[in-house]
Short mmCIF file of N, CA and C in Angstrom, two decimals:
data_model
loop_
_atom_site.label_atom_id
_atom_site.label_comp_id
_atom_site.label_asym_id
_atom_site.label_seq_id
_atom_site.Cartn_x
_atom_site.Cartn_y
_atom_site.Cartn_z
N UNK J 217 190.19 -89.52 22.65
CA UNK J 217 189.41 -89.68 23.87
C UNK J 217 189.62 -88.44 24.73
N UNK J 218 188.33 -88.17 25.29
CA UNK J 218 188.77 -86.34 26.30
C UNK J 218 189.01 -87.40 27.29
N UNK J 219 189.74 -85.95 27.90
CA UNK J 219 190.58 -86.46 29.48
C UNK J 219 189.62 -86.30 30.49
N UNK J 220 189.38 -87.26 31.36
CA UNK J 220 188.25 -86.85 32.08
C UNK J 220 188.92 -86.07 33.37
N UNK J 221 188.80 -85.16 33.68
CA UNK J 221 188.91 -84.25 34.47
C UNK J 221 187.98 -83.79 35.70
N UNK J 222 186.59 -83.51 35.10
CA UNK J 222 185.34 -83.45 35.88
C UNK J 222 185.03 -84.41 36.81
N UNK J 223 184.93 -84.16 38.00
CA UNK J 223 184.23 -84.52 38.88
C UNK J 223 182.74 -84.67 39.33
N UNK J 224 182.33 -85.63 40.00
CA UNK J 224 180.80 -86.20 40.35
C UNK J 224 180.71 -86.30 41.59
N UNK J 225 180.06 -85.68 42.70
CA UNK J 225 179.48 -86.10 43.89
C UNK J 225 178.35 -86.29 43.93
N UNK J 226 177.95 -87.60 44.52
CA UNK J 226 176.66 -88.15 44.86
C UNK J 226 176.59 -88.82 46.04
N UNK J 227 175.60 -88.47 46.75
CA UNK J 227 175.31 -89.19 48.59
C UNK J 227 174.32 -90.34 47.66
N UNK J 228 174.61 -91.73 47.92
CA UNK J 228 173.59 -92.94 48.36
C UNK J 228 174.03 -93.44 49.55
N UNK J 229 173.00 -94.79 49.30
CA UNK J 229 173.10 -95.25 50.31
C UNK J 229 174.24 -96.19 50.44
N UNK J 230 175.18 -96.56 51.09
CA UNK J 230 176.13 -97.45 52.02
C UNK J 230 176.02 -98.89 51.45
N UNK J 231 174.85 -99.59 51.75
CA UNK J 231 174.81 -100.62 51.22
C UNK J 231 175.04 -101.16 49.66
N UNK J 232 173.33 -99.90 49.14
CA UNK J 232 173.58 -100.15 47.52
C UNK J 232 174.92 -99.57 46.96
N UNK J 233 175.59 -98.64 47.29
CA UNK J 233 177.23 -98.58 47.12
C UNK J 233 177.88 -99.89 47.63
N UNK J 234 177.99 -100.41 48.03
CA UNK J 234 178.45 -101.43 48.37
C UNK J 234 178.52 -102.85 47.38
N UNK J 235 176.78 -102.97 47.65
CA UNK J 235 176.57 -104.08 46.59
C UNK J 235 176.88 -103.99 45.10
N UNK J 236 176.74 -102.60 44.92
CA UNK J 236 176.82 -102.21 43.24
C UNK J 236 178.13 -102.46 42.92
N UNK J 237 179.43 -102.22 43.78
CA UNK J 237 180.84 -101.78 43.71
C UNK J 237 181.50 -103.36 43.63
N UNK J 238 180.53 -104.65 44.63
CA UNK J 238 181.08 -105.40 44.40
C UNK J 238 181.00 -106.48 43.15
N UNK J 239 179.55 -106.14 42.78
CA UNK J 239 179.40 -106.55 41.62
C UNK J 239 180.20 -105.87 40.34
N UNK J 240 180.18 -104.69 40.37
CA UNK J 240 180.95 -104.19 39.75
C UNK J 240 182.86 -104.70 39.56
N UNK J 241 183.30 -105.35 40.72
CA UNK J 241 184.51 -105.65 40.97
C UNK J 241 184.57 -106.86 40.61
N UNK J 242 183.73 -107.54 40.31
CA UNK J 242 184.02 -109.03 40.34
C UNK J 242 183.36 -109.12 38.29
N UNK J 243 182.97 -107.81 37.88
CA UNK J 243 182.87 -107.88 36.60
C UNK J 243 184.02 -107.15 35.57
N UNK J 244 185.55 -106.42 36.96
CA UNK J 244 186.66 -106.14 36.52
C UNK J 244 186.22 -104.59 35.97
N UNK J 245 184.85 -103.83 36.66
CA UNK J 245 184.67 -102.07 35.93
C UNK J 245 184.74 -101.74 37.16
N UNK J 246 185.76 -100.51 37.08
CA UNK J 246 185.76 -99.63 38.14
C UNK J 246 184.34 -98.64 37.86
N UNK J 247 184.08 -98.27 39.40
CA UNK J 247 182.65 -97.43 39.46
C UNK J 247 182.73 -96.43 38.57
N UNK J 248 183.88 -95.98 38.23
CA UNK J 248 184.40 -94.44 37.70
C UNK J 248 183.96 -94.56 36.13
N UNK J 249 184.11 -96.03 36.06
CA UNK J 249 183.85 -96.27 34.19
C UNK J 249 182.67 -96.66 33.74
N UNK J 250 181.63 -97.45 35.16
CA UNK J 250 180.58 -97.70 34.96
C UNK J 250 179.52 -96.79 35.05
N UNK J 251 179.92 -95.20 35.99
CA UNK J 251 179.05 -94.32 35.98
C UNK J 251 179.21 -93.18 34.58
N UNK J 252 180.68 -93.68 33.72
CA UNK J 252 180.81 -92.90 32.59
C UNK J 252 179.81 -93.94 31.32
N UNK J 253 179.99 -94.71 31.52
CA UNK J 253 179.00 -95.59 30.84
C UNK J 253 177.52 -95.33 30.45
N UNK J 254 177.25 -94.97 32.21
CA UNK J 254 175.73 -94.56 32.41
C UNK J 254 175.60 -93.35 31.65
N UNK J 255 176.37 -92.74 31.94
CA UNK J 255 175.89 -91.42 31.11
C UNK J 255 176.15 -90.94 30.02
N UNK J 256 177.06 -91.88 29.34
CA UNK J 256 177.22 -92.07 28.12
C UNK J 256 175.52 -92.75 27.54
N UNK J 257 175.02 -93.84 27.98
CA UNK J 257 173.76 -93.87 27.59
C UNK J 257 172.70 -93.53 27.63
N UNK J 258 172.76 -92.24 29.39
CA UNK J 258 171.82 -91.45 28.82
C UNK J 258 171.87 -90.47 27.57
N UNK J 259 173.09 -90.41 26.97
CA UNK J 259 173.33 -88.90 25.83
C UNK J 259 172.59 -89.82 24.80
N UNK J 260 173.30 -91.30 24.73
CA UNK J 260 172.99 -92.02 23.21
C UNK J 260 171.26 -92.12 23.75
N UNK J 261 170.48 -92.64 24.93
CA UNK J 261 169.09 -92.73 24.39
C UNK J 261 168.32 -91.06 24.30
N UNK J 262 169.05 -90.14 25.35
CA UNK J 262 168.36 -89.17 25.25
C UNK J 262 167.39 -88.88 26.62
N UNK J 263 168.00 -89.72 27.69
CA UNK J 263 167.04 -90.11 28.69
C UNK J 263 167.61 -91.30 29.03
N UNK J 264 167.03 -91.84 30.16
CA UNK J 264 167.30 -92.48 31.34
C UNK J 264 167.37 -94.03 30.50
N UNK J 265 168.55 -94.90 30.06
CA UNK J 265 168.72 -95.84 29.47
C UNK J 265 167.98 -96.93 29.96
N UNK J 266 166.55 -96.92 30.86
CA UNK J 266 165.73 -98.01 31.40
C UNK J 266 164.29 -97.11 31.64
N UNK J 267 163.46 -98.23 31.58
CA UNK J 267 161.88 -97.50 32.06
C UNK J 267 162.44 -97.47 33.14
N UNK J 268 161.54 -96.04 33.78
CA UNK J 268 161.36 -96.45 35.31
C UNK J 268 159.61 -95.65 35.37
N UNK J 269 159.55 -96.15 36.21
CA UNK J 269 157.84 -97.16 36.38
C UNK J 269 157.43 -97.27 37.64
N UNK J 270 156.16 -96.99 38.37
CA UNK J 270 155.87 -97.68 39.08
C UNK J 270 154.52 -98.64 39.01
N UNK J 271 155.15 -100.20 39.23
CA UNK J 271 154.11 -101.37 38.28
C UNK J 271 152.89 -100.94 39.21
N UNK J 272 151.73 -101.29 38.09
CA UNK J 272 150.65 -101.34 38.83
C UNK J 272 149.73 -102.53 39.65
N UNK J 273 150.51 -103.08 39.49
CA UNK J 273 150.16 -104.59 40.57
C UNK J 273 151.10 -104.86 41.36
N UNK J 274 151.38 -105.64 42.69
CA UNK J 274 152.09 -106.15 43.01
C UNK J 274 152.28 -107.61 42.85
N UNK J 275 152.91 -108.27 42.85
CA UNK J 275 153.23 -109.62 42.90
C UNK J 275 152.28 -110.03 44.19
N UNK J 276 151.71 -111.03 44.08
CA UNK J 276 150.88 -111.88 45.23
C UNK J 276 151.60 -112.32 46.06
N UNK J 277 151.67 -112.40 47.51
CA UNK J 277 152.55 -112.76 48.50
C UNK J 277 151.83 -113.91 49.41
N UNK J 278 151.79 -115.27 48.56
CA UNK J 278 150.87 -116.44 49.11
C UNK J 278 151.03 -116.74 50.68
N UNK J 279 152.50 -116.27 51.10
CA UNK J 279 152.20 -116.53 52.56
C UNK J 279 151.19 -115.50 53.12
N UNK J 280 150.59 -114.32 53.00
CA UNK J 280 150.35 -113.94 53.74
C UNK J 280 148.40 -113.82 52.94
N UNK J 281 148.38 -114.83 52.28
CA UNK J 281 147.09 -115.32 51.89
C UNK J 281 145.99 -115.75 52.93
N UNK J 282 145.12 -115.59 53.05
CA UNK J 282 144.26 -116.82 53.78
C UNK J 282 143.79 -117.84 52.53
N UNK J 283 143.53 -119.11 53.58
CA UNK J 283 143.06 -119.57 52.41
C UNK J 283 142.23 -119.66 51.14
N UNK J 284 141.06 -118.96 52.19
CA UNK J 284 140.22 -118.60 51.01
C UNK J 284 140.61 -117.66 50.03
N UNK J 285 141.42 -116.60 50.39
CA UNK J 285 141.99 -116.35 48.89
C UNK J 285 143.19 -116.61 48.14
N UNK J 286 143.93 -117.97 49.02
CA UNK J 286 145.05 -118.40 47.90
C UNK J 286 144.04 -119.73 46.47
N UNK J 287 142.74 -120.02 48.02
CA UNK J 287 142.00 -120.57 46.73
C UNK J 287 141.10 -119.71 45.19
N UNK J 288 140.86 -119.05 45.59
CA UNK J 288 140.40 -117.81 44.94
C UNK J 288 141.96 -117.39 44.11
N UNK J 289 142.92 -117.40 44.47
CA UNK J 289 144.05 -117.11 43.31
C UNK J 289 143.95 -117.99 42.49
N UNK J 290 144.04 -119.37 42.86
CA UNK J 290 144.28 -120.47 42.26
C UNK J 290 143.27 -121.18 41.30
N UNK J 291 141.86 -120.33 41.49
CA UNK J 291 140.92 -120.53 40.92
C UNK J 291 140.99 -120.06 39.36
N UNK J 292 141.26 -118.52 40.02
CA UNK J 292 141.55 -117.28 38.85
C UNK J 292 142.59 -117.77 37.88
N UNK J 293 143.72 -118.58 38.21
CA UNK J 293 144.37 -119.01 37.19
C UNK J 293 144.19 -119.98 36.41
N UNK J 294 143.77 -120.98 37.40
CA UNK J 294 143.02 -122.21 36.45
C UNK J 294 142.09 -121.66 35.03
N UNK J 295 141.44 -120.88 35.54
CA UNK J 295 140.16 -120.41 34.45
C UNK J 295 141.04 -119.79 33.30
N UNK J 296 141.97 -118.68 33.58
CA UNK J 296 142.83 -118.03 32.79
C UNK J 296 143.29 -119.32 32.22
N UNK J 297 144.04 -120.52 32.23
CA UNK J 297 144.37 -121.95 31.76
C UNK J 297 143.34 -122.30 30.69
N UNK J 298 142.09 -122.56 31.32
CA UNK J 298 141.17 -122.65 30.77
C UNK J 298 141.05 -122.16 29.40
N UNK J 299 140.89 -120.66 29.57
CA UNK J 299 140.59 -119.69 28.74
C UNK J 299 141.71 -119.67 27.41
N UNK J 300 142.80 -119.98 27.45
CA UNK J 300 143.84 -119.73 26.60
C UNK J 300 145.07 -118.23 27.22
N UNK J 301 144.25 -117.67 28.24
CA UNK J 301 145.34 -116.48 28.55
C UNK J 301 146.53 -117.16 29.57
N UNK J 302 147.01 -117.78 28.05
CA UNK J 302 148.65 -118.10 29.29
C UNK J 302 149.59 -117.16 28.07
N UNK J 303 151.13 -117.75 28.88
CA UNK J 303 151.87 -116.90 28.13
C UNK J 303 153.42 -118.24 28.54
N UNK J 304 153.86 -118.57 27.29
CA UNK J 304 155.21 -119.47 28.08
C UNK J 304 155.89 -118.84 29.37
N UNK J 305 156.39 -120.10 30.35
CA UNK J 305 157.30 -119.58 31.37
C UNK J 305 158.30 -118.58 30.94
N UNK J 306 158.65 -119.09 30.20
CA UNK J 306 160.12 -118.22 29.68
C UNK J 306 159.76 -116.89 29.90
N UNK J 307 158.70 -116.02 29.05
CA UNK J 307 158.13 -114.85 28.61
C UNK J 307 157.77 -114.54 30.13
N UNK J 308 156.63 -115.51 31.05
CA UNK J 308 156.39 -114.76 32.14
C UNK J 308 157.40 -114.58 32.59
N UNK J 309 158.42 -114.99 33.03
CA UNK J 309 159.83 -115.11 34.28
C UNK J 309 160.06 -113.66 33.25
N UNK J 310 160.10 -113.18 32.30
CA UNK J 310 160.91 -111.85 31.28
C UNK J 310 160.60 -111.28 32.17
N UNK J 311 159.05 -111.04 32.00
CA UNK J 311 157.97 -109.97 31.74
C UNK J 311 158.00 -109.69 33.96
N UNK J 312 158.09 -110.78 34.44
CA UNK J 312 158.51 -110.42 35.73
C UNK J 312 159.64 -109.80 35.99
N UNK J 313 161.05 -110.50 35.62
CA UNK J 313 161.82 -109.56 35.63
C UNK J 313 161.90 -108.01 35.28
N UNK J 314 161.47 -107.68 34.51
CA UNK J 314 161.71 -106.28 33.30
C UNK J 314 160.55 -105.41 34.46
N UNK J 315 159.37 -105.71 34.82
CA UNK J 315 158.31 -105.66 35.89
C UNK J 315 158.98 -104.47 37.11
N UNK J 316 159.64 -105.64 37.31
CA UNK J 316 160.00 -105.58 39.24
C UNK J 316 161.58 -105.40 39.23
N UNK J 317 162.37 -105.28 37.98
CA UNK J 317 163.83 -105.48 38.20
C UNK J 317 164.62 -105.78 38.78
N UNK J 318 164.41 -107.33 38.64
CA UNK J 318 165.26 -108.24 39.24
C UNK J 318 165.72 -109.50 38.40
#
C-alpha cells in the first residue's frame, strides 16, 4: 500500500461538509478514506464514477398547480394507464431516484 503523503485542498460549502461528514461518521469512513475512494473510482471508471446530467424535466410540483392543470396532469396519466405506458412502482421510484439523486 503507498503511503499517502499528498495533500487535497478544497473550499465547499459548510453545510454539505457537514452533512456528508456526518453521514460519513455514522457509516464509521473517515472523509480522508472516502475522498481516496472517490478517486480511486474515478482511475477504475476513467471518469466521474456517476452520470452527471442535467434532467430534462422537472418533477411536477402539484401544490403549486391550479386546478385546471393538476386536472390536466391527472388526465395525462390516466390515458398513459389507458394506453399501456406504465412502468412498475418499483422501476419508477429507481428511475426517479437515479433522475434527481436522491
Amino acid at each position: 500500500m503507498a503511503t499517502k503523503s499528498a495533500n487535497l485542498y478544497a473550499r465547499i460549502e459548510p453545510d454539505v461538509k457537514e452533512q456528508a461528514e456526518s453521514i460519513l461518521s455514522a457509516l464509521g469512513i473517515p472523509a480522508s478514506n472516502a475522498i481516496n475512494m472517490f478517486y480511486k473510482q474515478i482511475i477504475l471508471n476513467r471518469g466521474l464514477p456517476f452520470e452527471v446530467k442535467i434532467p430534462t424535466t422537472k418533477p411536477v410540483n402539484v401544490a403549486e398547480l391550479t386546478e385546471a392543470e393538476l386536472n390536466a396532469e391527472l388526465e395525462e396519466g390516466y390515458a398513459d394507464m389507458v394506453a399501456g405506458r406504465t412502468k412498475p412502482a418499483r422501476q419508477a421510484f429507481a428511475d426517479i431516484r437515479k433522475d434527481y439523486g436522491i
